[in-house]
mmCIF file of C-alpha atoms in Angstrom:
data_model
loop_
_atom_site.group_PDB
_atom_site.id
_atom_site.type_symbol
_atom_site.label_atom_id
_atom_site.label_comp_id
_atom_site.label_asym_id
_atom_site.label_seq_id
_atom_site.Cartn_x
_atom_site.Cartn_y
_atom_site.Cartn_z
ATOM 1 C CA MET A 1 86.592 157.736 139.972
ATOM 2 C CA ASN A 2 84.821 158.508 136.728
ATOM 3 C CA ALA A 3 86.619 159.361 133.518
ATOM 4 C CA SER A 4 86.183 162.693 131.831
ATOM 5 C CA PRO A 5 85.979 163.190 128.076
ATOM 6 C CA ALA A 6 89.186 163.610 126.178
ATOM 7 C CA SER A 7 90.071 167.054 124.970
ATOM 8 C CA PRO A 8 88.834 167.678 121.434
ATOM 9 C CA ALA A 9 91.440 167.713 118.720
ATOM 10 C CA SER A 10 91.716 171.031 116.991
ATOM 11 C CA THR A 11 90.645 171.087 113.374
ATOM 12 C CA GLY A 12 94.140 172.150 112.428
ATOM 13 C CA GLU A 13 95.522 168.796 113.538
ATOM 14 C CA GLY A 14 93.464 166.786 111.053
ATOM 15 C CA ALA A 15 92.649 163.264 112.128
ATOM 16 C CA HIS A 16 95.724 162.752 114.292
ATOM 17 C CA SER A 17 96.522 163.845 117.815
ATOM 18 C CA ARG A 18 100.007 164.671 119.008
ATOM 19 C CA GLN A 19 100.315 161.175 120.440
ATOM 20 C CA GLY A 20 99.735 159.602 117.029
ATOM 21 C CA GLN A 21 96.248 158.399 117.921
ATOM 22 C CA VAL A 22 93.430 158.898 115.452
ATOM 23 C CA ASP A 23 90.334 160.993 116.060
ATOM 24 C CA PRO A 24 88.148 160.137 113.058
ATOM 25 C CA LEU A 25 85.824 163.048 113.858
ATOM 26 C CA ALA A 26 88.517 165.702 114.382
ATOM 27 C CA LEU A 27 87.548 167.803 111.375
ATOM 28 C CA LEU A 28 83.882 167.757 112.381
ATOM 29 C CA ARG A 29 84.180 168.779 116.012
ATOM 30 C CA THR A 30 82.869 172.140 117.240
ATOM 31 C CA PRO A 31 82.432 173.648 120.741
ATOM 32 C CA GLN A 32 78.667 173.031 120.448
ATOM 33 C CA ASP A 33 79.037 169.273 120.058
ATOM 34 C CA PRO A 34 77.489 166.817 122.510
ATOM 35 C CA PRO A 35 79.990 165.693 125.155
ATOM 36 C CA TRP A 36 79.934 162.112 123.851
ATOM 37 C CA ASP A 37 80.165 160.525 120.448
ATOM 38 C CA VAL A 38 78.372 157.327 121.477
ATOM 39 C CA TYR A 39 76.256 156.283 124.444
ATOM 40 C CA LEU A 40 75.282 152.734 125.321
ATOM 41 C CA THR A 41 73.923 150.760 128.227
ATOM 42 C CA GLY A 42 73.658 147.085 129.067
ATOM 43 C CA THR A 43 75.139 144.293 131.134
ATOM 44 C CA VAL A 44 78.872 143.922 131.705
ATOM 45 C CA PHE A 45 80.101 140.350 132.077
ATOM 46 C CA LEU A 46 83.458 139.060 133.134
ATOM 47 C CA ASP A 47 84.599 136.958 130.177
ATOM 48 C CA ILE A 48 87.030 134.100 130.719
ATOM 49 C CA ILE A 49 88.228 132.796 127.360
ATOM 50 C CA PHE A 50 89.939 129.484 126.627
ATOM 51 C CA THR A 51 91.620 129.024 123.254
ATOM 52 C CA GLY A 52 93.775 126.408 121.612
ATOM 53 C CA LEU A 53 91.341 123.561 122.242
ATOM 54 C CA ASP A 54 91.733 120.698 119.805
ATOM 55 C CA SER A 55 88.033 119.864 119.977
ATOM 56 C CA ALA A 56 84.892 120.575 121.903
ATOM 57 C CA PRO A 57 84.958 119.445 125.544
ATOM 58 C CA VAL A 58 83.816 115.831 125.894
ATOM 59 C CA ARG A 59 81.594 114.674 128.730
ATOM 60 C CA GLY A 60 83.504 112.878 131.475
ATOM 61 C CA THR A 61 86.935 114.045 130.319
ATOM 62 C CA GLU A 62 89.282 116.923 131.082
ATOM 63 C CA SER A 63 90.337 119.249 128.270
ATOM 64 C CA TRP A 64 93.411 121.455 128.349
ATOM 65 C CA ALA A 65 93.518 124.783 126.527
ATOM 66 C CA ARG A 66 96.755 126.265 125.214
ATOM 67 C CA GLY A 67 95.589 129.839 125.863
ATOM 68 C CA MET A 68 93.475 131.667 128.436
ATOM 69 C CA GLY A 69 92.593 135.272 129.161
ATOM 70 C CA SER A 70 90.012 137.375 130.930
ATOM 71 C CA SER A 71 88.392 140.691 130.066
ATOM 72 C CA PRO A 72 85.180 142.692 130.437
ATOM 73 C CA GLY A 73 82.486 141.287 128.154
ATOM 74 C CA GLY A 74 78.833 141.784 127.312
ATOM 75 C CA VAL A 75 78.149 145.434 126.476
ATOM 76 C CA ALA A 76 81.814 146.121 127.282
ATOM 77 C CA ASN A 77 82.750 144.498 123.961
ATOM 78 C CA MET A 78 80.937 147.229 122.048
ATOM 79 C CA ALA A 79 82.108 150.024 124.332
ATOM 80 C CA THR A 80 85.733 148.962 123.989
ATOM 81 C CA ALA A 81 85.514 148.621 120.209
ATOM 82 C CA LEU A 82 84.102 152.148 119.917
ATOM 83 C CA ALA A 83 86.668 153.676 122.266
ATOM 84 C CA ARG A 84 89.624 152.041 120.505
ATOM 85 C CA LEU A 85 88.454 153.566 117.221
ATOM 86 C CA GLY A 86 88.722 157.031 118.751
ATOM 87 C CA LEU A 87 85.091 157.714 119.669
ATOM 88 C CA ARG A 88 84.288 159.323 123.019
ATOM 89 C CA THR A 89 82.203 156.621 124.625
ATOM 90 C CA SER A 90 79.857 156.781 127.612
ATOM 91 C CA LEU A 91 78.626 153.554 129.213
ATOM 92 C CA ALA A 92 75.853 153.154 131.789
ATOM 93 C CA ALA A 93 76.041 149.728 133.408
ATOM 94 C CA ALA A 94 75.701 147.967 136.745
ATOM 95 C CA PHE A 95 78.872 146.456 138.211
ATOM 96 C CA GLY A 96 79.045 143.852 140.943
ATOM 97 C CA ASP A 97 80.769 144.834 144.172
ATOM 98 C CA ASP A 98 83.051 141.796 143.941
ATOM 99 C CA HIS A 99 86.611 141.617 142.651
ATOM 100 C CA TYR A 100 85.338 140.818 139.159
ATOM 101 C CA GLY A 101 83.340 144.045 139.107
ATOM 102 C CA GLU A 102 86.318 146.076 140.295
ATOM 103 C CA TYR A 103 88.492 144.496 137.627
ATOM 104 C CA CYS A 104 85.989 145.246 134.840
ATOM 105 C CA TRP A 105 85.471 148.839 136.018
ATOM 106 C CA ASP A 106 89.204 149.511 136.132
ATOM 107 C CA ALA A 107 89.825 147.855 132.754
ATOM 108 C CA LEU A 108 87.143 149.966 131.049
ATOM 109 C CA GLU A 109 87.743 153.300 132.753
ATOM 110 C CA GLN A 110 91.510 153.314 133.186
ATOM 111 C CA GLY A 111 92.480 150.893 130.437
ATOM 112 C CA GLU A 112 90.147 152.056 127.660
ATOM 113 C CA GLY A 113 89.206 155.614 128.668
ATOM 114 C CA ILE A 114 85.470 154.880 128.680
ATOM 115 C CA ASP A 115 83.304 157.259 130.710
ATOM 116 C CA LEU A 116 81.517 155.436 133.538
ATOM 117 C CA SER A 117 79.961 158.445 135.263
ATOM 118 C CA LEU A 118 76.495 156.960 134.649
ATOM 119 C CA SER A 119 77.529 153.481 135.811
ATOM 120 C CA ARG A 120 77.139 152.231 139.370
ATOM 121 C CA THR A 121 78.328 149.504 141.713
ATOM 122 C CA VAL A 122 75.486 147.396 143.125
ATOM 123 C CA PRO A 123 76.023 146.287 146.755
ATOM 124 C CA GLY A 124 75.610 142.574 147.301
ATOM 125 C CA TRP A 125 75.363 141.729 143.602
ATOM 126 C CA HIS A 126 77.973 139.532 141.978
ATOM 127 C CA SER A 127 79.215 140.076 138.467
ATOM 128 C CA PRO A 128 77.799 137.942 135.659
ATOM 129 C CA VAL A 129 80.423 135.574 134.230
ATOM 130 C CA THR A 130 80.793 133.916 130.835
ATOM 131 C CA VAL A 131 83.293 131.185 130.057
ATOM 132 C CA SER A 132 83.981 131.006 126.311
ATOM 133 C CA MET A 133 85.757 128.083 124.646
ATOM 134 C CA ALA A 134 87.047 128.712 121.122
ATOM 135 C CA TYR A 135 87.900 125.890 118.741
ATOM 136 C CA GLU A 136 87.790 125.353 114.967
ATOM 137 C CA GLY A 137 86.758 128.976 114.411
ATOM 138 C CA GLU A 138 83.643 128.564 116.558
ATOM 139 C CA ARG A 139 82.867 129.111 120.223
ATOM 140 C CA THR A 140 80.885 127.523 123.008
ATOM 141 C CA MET A 141 79.851 129.605 125.997
ATOM 142 C CA VAL A 142 78.601 128.942 129.510
ATOM 143 C CA SER A 143 77.244 131.910 131.480
ATOM 144 C CA HIS A 144 76.027 132.553 135.000
ATOM 145 C CA GLY A 145 74.481 135.653 136.499
ATOM 146 C CA HIS A 146 71.470 137.290 138.111
ATOM 147 C CA GLU A 147 69.474 140.319 137.111
ATOM 148 C CA PRO A 148 70.553 143.413 139.062
ATOM 149 C CA PRO A 149 68.052 144.483 141.723
ATOM 150 C CA PRO A 150 65.049 146.356 140.295
ATOM 151 C CA GLU A 151 66.083 149.497 142.166
ATOM 152 C CA GLU A 152 69.204 149.612 139.993
ATOM 153 C CA PRO A 153 67.839 150.495 136.532
ATOM 154 C CA ALA A 154 69.732 152.270 133.797
ATOM 155 C CA PRO A 155 69.557 156.086 134.059
ATOM 156 C CA ASP A 156 66.261 157.480 132.797
ATOM 157 C CA CYS A 157 67.910 160.334 130.930
ATOM 158 C CA PRO A 158 70.792 159.396 128.655
ATOM 159 C CA PRO A 159 73.398 162.090 128.010
ATOM 160 C CA ARG A 160 73.574 164.077 124.789
ATOM 161 C CA ALA A 161 75.544 162.093 122.244
ATOM 162 C CA ARG A 162 76.001 161.972 118.493
ATOM 163 C CA ALA A 163 74.885 158.346 118.454
ATOM 164 C CA ALA A 164 73.722 155.460 120.609
ATOM 165 C CA VAL A 165 73.971 151.718 120.058
ATOM 166 C CA ALA A 166 70.935 149.746 121.196
ATOM 167 C CA SER A 167 70.197 146.045 121.338
ATOM 168 C CA LEU A 168 66.561 145.655 120.310
ATOM 169 C CA THR A 169 64.505 143.076 122.203
ATOM 170 C CA PRO A 170 61.357 141.542 120.665
ATOM 171 C CA GLY A 171 58.260 142.499 122.609
ATOM 172 C CA ARG A 172 60.013 144.990 124.844
ATOM 173 C CA SER A 173 60.603 148.725 124.546
ATOM 174 C CA SER A 174 63.450 150.581 126.272
ATOM 175 C CA PRO A 175 62.415 154.172 127.079
ATOM 176 C CA TRP A 176 65.981 155.466 126.942
ATOM 177 C CA ILE A 177 66.134 154.790 123.187
ATOM 178 C CA ALA A 178 63.299 157.207 122.413
ATOM 179 C CA GLN A 179 64.802 159.734 124.833
ATOM 180 C CA ALA A 180 68.206 159.548 123.161
ATOM 181 C CA ALA A 181 66.629 159.933 119.715
ATOM 182 C CA ARG A 182 64.706 163.014 120.841
ATOM 183 C CA LYS A 183 67.991 164.538 121.995
ATOM 184 C CA GLY A 184 69.379 164.130 118.482
ATOM 185 C CA ALA A 185 71.328 160.884 118.786
ATOM 186 C CA LEU A 186 71.449 158.576 115.786
ATOM 187 C CA ILE A 187 70.307 155.168 117.026
ATOM 188 C CA PHE A 188 72.101 152.110 115.629
ATOM 189 C CA GLY A 189 70.064 149.010 116.424
ATOM 190 C CA ASP A 190 71.199 145.419 116.416
ATOM 191 C CA VAL A 191 69.179 142.375 117.392
ATOM 192 C CA GLY A 192 69.690 138.844 118.618
ATOM 193 C CA TRP A 193 67.950 135.558 117.903
ATOM 194 C CA ASP A 194 64.206 135.646 118.544
ATOM 195 C CA ASP A 195 63.680 132.801 120.987
ATOM 196 C CA THR A 196 59.912 133.217 120.729
ATOM 197 C CA GLY A 197 60.009 132.166 117.094
ATOM 198 C CA ALA A 198 57.580 134.944 116.127
ATOM 199 C CA TRP A 199 60.031 137.002 114.065
ATOM 200 C CA ASP A 200 57.541 139.874 114.012
ATOM 201 C CA LEU A 201 58.917 143.304 113.133
ATOM 202 C CA ALA A 202 56.013 144.869 115.014
ATOM 203 C CA GLY A 203 57.559 143.396 118.139
ATOM 204 C CA LEU A 204 60.682 145.487 117.650
ATOM 205 C CA GLU A 205 58.984 148.592 118.979
ATOM 206 C CA ASP A 206 62.149 150.684 119.161
ATOM 207 C CA LEU A 207 63.030 150.101 115.511
ATOM 208 C CA ARG A 208 61.025 153.218 114.646
ATOM 209 C CA HIS A 209 63.590 155.332 116.519
ATOM 210 C CA CYS A 210 66.568 153.845 114.680
ATOM 211 C CA GLU A 211 68.687 155.490 112.014
ATOM 212 C CA ALA A 212 70.257 152.153 111.119
ATOM 213 C CA PHE A 213 69.473 148.472 111.671
ATOM 214 C CA LEU A 214 72.224 145.842 111.482
ATOM 215 C CA PRO A 215 70.896 142.244 111.576
ATOM 216 C CA ASN A 216 72.696 139.225 110.191
ATOM 217 C CA ALA A 217 71.419 137.492 107.068
ATOM 218 C CA GLU A 218 69.359 134.828 108.849
ATOM 219 C CA GLU A 219 67.710 137.356 111.158
ATOM 220 C CA ALA A 220 66.935 139.716 108.278
ATOM 221 C CA MET A 221 65.334 136.993 106.161
ATOM 222 C CA ARG A 222 63.234 135.650 109.029
ATOM 223 C CA TYR A 223 61.925 139.099 109.952
ATOM 224 C CA THR A 224 60.981 139.901 106.343
ATOM 225 C CA ARG A 225 59.875 136.414 105.205
ATOM 226 C CA THR A 226 62.249 136.663 102.236
ATOM 227 C CA ASP A 227 64.648 134.078 100.819
ATOM 228 C CA SER A 228 67.551 136.437 100.041
ATOM 229 C CA PRO A 229 69.607 138.652 102.376
ATOM 230 C CA ARG A 230 69.637 141.408 99.763
ATOM 231 C CA ALA A 231 65.870 141.254 99.309
ATOM 232 C CA ALA A 232 65.532 141.335 103.087
ATOM 233 C CA ALA A 233 67.696 144.458 103.302
ATOM 234 C CA HIS A 234 65.489 146.293 100.816
ATOM 235 C CA ALA A 235 62.329 145.157 102.597
ATOM 236 C CA LEU A 236 63.643 146.425 105.922
ATOM 237 C CA THR A 237 64.122 149.943 104.533
ATOM 238 C CA GLU A 238 60.347 150.314 104.792
ATOM 239 C CA HIS A 239 60.911 150.429 108.557
ATOM 240 C CA VAL A 240 64.312 152.102 109.024
ATOM 241 C CA PRO A 241 66.317 154.485 106.774
ATOM 242 C CA LEU A 242 69.564 152.522 106.658
ATOM 243 C CA VAL A 243 69.922 148.738 106.710
ATOM 244 C CA VAL A 244 73.133 146.716 106.893
ATOM 245 C CA VAL A 245 72.909 142.943 106.580
ATOM 246 C CA THR A 246 76.011 140.972 107.478
ATOM 247 C CA LEU A 247 76.621 137.985 105.215
ATOM 248 C CA GLY A 248 79.233 136.061 107.170
ATOM 249 C CA ALA A 249 82.077 134.919 104.951
ATOM 250 C CA GLU A 250 80.526 136.812 102.012
ATOM 251 C CA GLY A 251 80.887 140.242 103.632
ATOM 252 C CA ALA A 252 78.019 142.688 104.056
ATOM 253 C CA TYR A 253 75.287 144.424 102.059
ATOM 254 C CA ALA A 254 73.749 147.831 102.825
ATOM 255 C CA VAL A 255 70.875 149.941 101.519
ATOM 256 C CA ASP A 256 70.271 153.621 102.266
ATOM 257 C CA ARG A 257 66.619 154.486 101.658
ATOM 258 C CA ARG A 258 67.202 158.237 101.734
ATOM 259 C CA THR A 259 69.799 158.272 98.965
ATOM 260 C CA GLY A 260 68.795 155.092 97.142
ATOM 261 C CA GLU A 261 72.387 153.920 97.426
ATOM 262 C CA CYS A 262 73.337 150.255 97.769
ATOM 263 C CA ALA A 263 76.756 148.875 98.618
ATOM 264 C CA GLU A 264 78.276 145.436 98.979
ATOM 265 C CA VAL A 265 81.763 144.668 100.218
ATOM 266 C CA PRO A 266 83.286 141.165 100.366
ATOM 267 C CA ALA A 267 84.780 139.840 103.577
ATOM 268 C CA ILE A 268 88.542 139.836 104.127
ATOM 269 C CA GLU A 269 89.910 136.309 104.296
ATOM 270 C CA VAL A 270 91.752 135.742 107.570
ATOM 271 C CA GLN A 271 92.654 132.818 109.787
ATOM 272 C CA ALA A 272 90.005 133.068 112.496
ATOM 273 C CA LEU A 273 91.037 132.287 116.051
ATOM 274 C CA ASP A 274 87.932 133.354 117.967
ATOM 275 C CA PRO A 275 84.781 135.057 116.621
ATOM 276 C CA THR A 276 83.726 136.360 120.062
ATOM 277 C CA GLY A 277 82.747 140.022 119.782
ATOM 278 C CA ALA A 278 83.268 140.271 116.015
ATOM 279 C CA GLY A 279 79.703 141.461 115.500
ATOM 280 C CA ASP A 280 80.193 144.241 118.041
ATOM 281 C CA VAL A 281 83.409 145.307 116.337
ATOM 282 C CA PHE A 282 81.629 145.393 112.964
ATOM 283 C CA VAL A 283 78.917 147.678 114.356
ATOM 284 C CA ALA A 284 81.528 149.908 115.998
ATOM 285 C CA GLY A 285 83.373 150.269 112.700
ATOM 286 C CA PHE A 286 80.177 151.146 110.868
ATOM 287 C CA VAL A 287 79.160 153.683 113.514
ATOM 288 C CA THR A 288 82.599 155.297 113.267
ATOM 289 C CA GLY A 289 82.385 155.659 109.497
ATOM 290 C CA THR A 290 78.832 156.964 109.648
ATOM 291 C CA LEU A 291 79.637 159.654 112.211
ATOM 292 C CA ALA A 292 82.697 160.614 110.178
ATOM 293 C CA GLY A 293 80.535 161.068 107.066
ATOM 294 C CA TRP A 294 82.217 158.454 104.907
ATOM 295 C CA PRO A 295 80.570 156.985 101.784
ATOM 296 C CA LEU A 296 78.452 153.910 102.400
ATOM 297 C CA ALA A 297 80.888 151.478 100.734
ATOM 298 C CA ASP A 298 83.792 152.845 102.787
ATOM 299 C CA ARG A 299 81.797 152.362 105.979
ATOM 300 C CA LEU A 300 81.076 148.741 105.058
ATOM 301 C CA ALA A 301 84.695 148.093 104.120
ATOM 302 C CA PHE A 302 85.976 149.596 107.363
ATOM 303 C CA ALA A 303 83.482 147.666 109.482
ATOM 304 C CA GLY A 304 84.441 144.428 107.748
ATOM 305 C CA LEU A 305 88.142 145.136 108.186
ATOM 306 C CA THR A 306 87.858 145.811 111.900
ATOM 307 C CA ALA A 307 85.800 142.646 112.379
ATOM 308 C CA ALA A 308 88.348 140.609 110.396
ATOM 309 C CA LEU A 309 91.204 141.926 112.519
ATOM 310 C CA SER A 310 89.292 141.073 115.687
ATOM 311 C CA VAL A 311 88.777 137.376 114.905
ATOM 312 C CA GLN A 312 92.539 136.898 114.630
ATOM 313 C CA GLU A 313 92.766 137.507 118.398
ATOM 314 C CA PHE A 314 90.846 135.814 121.169
ATOM 315 C CA GLY A 315 88.261 137.320 123.446
ATOM 316 C CA GLY A 316 85.613 139.985 122.939
ATOM 317 C CA SER A 317 86.932 143.326 124.183
ATOM 318 C CA LEU A 318 90.483 141.931 124.129
ATOM 319 C CA SER A 319 90.363 141.497 120.371
ATOM 320 C CA ALA A 320 88.888 144.867 119.329
ATOM 321 C CA PRO A 321 91.439 146.560 117.059
ATOM 322 C CA GLY A 322 92.671 150.110 117.451
ATOM 323 C CA TRP A 323 94.242 152.370 114.865
ATOM 324 C CA ALA A 324 97.688 150.887 115.466
ATOM 325 C CA GLU A 325 96.412 147.504 114.276
ATOM 326 C CA ILE A 326 94.537 149.058 111.355
ATOM 327 C CA GLY A 327 97.596 151.021 110.289
ATOM 328 C CA ALA A 328 99.846 147.993 110.608
ATOM 329 C CA TRP A 329 97.471 145.957 108.429
ATOM 330 C CA TRP A 330 97.313 148.729 105.819
ATOM 331 C CA ARG A 331 101.084 148.930 105.531
ATOM 332 C CA ARG A 332 101.404 145.153 105.533
ATOM 333 C CA VAL A 333 99.044 144.584 102.611
ATOM 334 C CA HIS A 334 101.008 147.109 100.542
ATOM 335 C CA SER A 335 104.219 145.190 101.175
ATOM 336 C CA VAL A 336 102.848 141.869 99.881
ATOM 337 C CA GLN A 337 103.579 141.157 96.242
ATOM 338 C CA GLY A 338 100.716 140.418 93.859
ATOM 339 C CA GLN A 339 97.992 142.321 95.664
ATOM 340 C CA GLU A 340 94.951 142.980 93.509
ATOM 341 C CA PRO A 341 94.920 146.733 92.685
ATOM 342 C CA ALA A 342 91.131 146.964 92.896
ATOM 343 C CA ALA A 343 91.189 145.472 96.395
ATOM 344 C CA LEU A 344 93.803 147.979 97.519
ATOM 345 C CA ARG A 345 91.763 150.848 96.099
ATOM 346 C CA ARG A 346 88.750 149.648 98.082
ATOM 347 C CA TYR A 347 90.644 150.546 101.268
ATOM 348 C CA GLY A 348 92.442 153.582 99.881
ATOM 349 C CA PHE A 349 90.515 155.899 102.198
ATOM 350 C CA LEU A 350 92.683 154.586 105.044
ATOM 351 C CA ALA A 351 95.782 156.283 103.652
ATOM 352 C CA ASP A 352 94.861 159.642 105.170
ATOM 353 C CA LEU A 353 93.704 158.147 108.470
ATOM 354 C CA VAL A 354 96.216 155.638 109.762
ATOM 355 C CA PRO A 355 98.910 156.829 112.170
ATOM 356 C CA GLU A 356 102.493 157.300 111.110
ATOM 357 C CA GLU A 357 104.455 154.106 110.665
ATOM 358 C CA SER A 358 105.937 152.672 113.826
ATOM 359 C CA VAL A 359 108.380 149.864 114.505
ATOM 360 C CA ARG A 360 105.630 147.606 115.848
ATOM 361 C CA PRO A 361 105.330 144.318 113.911
ATOM 362 C CA TRP A 362 102.196 142.925 112.297
ATOM 363 C CA PRO A 363 100.085 141.048 113.185
ATOM 364 C CA LEU A 364 100.121 142.726 116.578
ATOM 365 C CA ARG A 365 99.647 140.766 119.788
ATOM 366 C CA ARG A 366 98.343 142.478 122.892
ATOM 367 C CA ALA A 367 99.300 141.423 126.376
ATOM 368 C CA VAL A 368 96.504 139.281 127.770
ATOM 369 C CA PRO A 369 94.912 140.717 130.928
ATOM 370 C CA THR A 370 94.446 138.110 133.623
ATOM 371 C CA ILE A 371 92.811 138.852 136.950
ATOM 372 C CA GLY A 372 95.397 139.314 139.674
ATOM 373 C CA PHE A 373 98.172 140.428 137.311
ATOM 374 C CA ARG A 374 98.972 143.981 136.342
ATOM 375 C CA ARG A 375 100.970 145.172 133.372
ATOM 376 C CA SER A 376 104.240 146.760 134.466
ATOM 377 C CA ALA A 377 104.718 150.463 133.722
#
């Protein structure tokens, strides 16, 4: 039932496989490599997404949405984003033994090629569910779920991997993060809102194991007691070698303590449909560029591009772009008159990566998975 890793691309094939898919690490792969590019663990939700709402739901009334879809969510957003960018991804997660859990397992393993050999189905436990309503470029979510039974923890020993993505929790340490770091994995840490209000970096115990830390601007400033996202990024390099601060509509700023390099890339202006999962897609893009050895500015540009493409679709894992979408965007921007040459040069590194041109139109629209329906062969 569990997926096996894809066969490595030979170095003679460059970044492209015979099927036209992109392996961004093809030229770096050797027989001694870890079996996985990225490992992660966490909670998988079933996401049900409503779009096309004219306004927020109003108490005592019924609202109709013009669009609806369902997909695996939670940690599955990150896992899907990584897999669609060509990284061999291993996920350890608990799945409910209900129909929702079966649907999420099948969508991730069969649909996305994610390895679930370290995942497990928990008898008698129902899948967590999130309903997300997108309107005016924002989202409102309602979730329900229970913690999996204590006898169903994540595996103690993570597999060997080039990297791992970890969600850091204030005041709590996750032993697997230190274990993965000792095995040579680069740890990319993100963080959520500190509900305690302490905003104490000492509470992020696992930050010391991280290669990179990727907070948003508000989080970075609160943790460092600074009044500028850029100042916060520099302050955070006292605790972690590489810091990336996302700036929302302004793009992102990064500092590499080891090299002294700084980079800032503006955001790509797009018409946002649903921001669900955009942060996960950004991290996945940055991880991809880092493992591929790209310059810091290229990594930021690529992460921003993938996030921008994702918000034009709805849903978390549904919206994560693959190389077909990236290639279609790259060809599209070259066909538009009056493009700023400097902006095109910023993304010039894509020219040697994107698949050969296909007849698929842009922007691309994926079929929307809905529980109970299967895509015809």
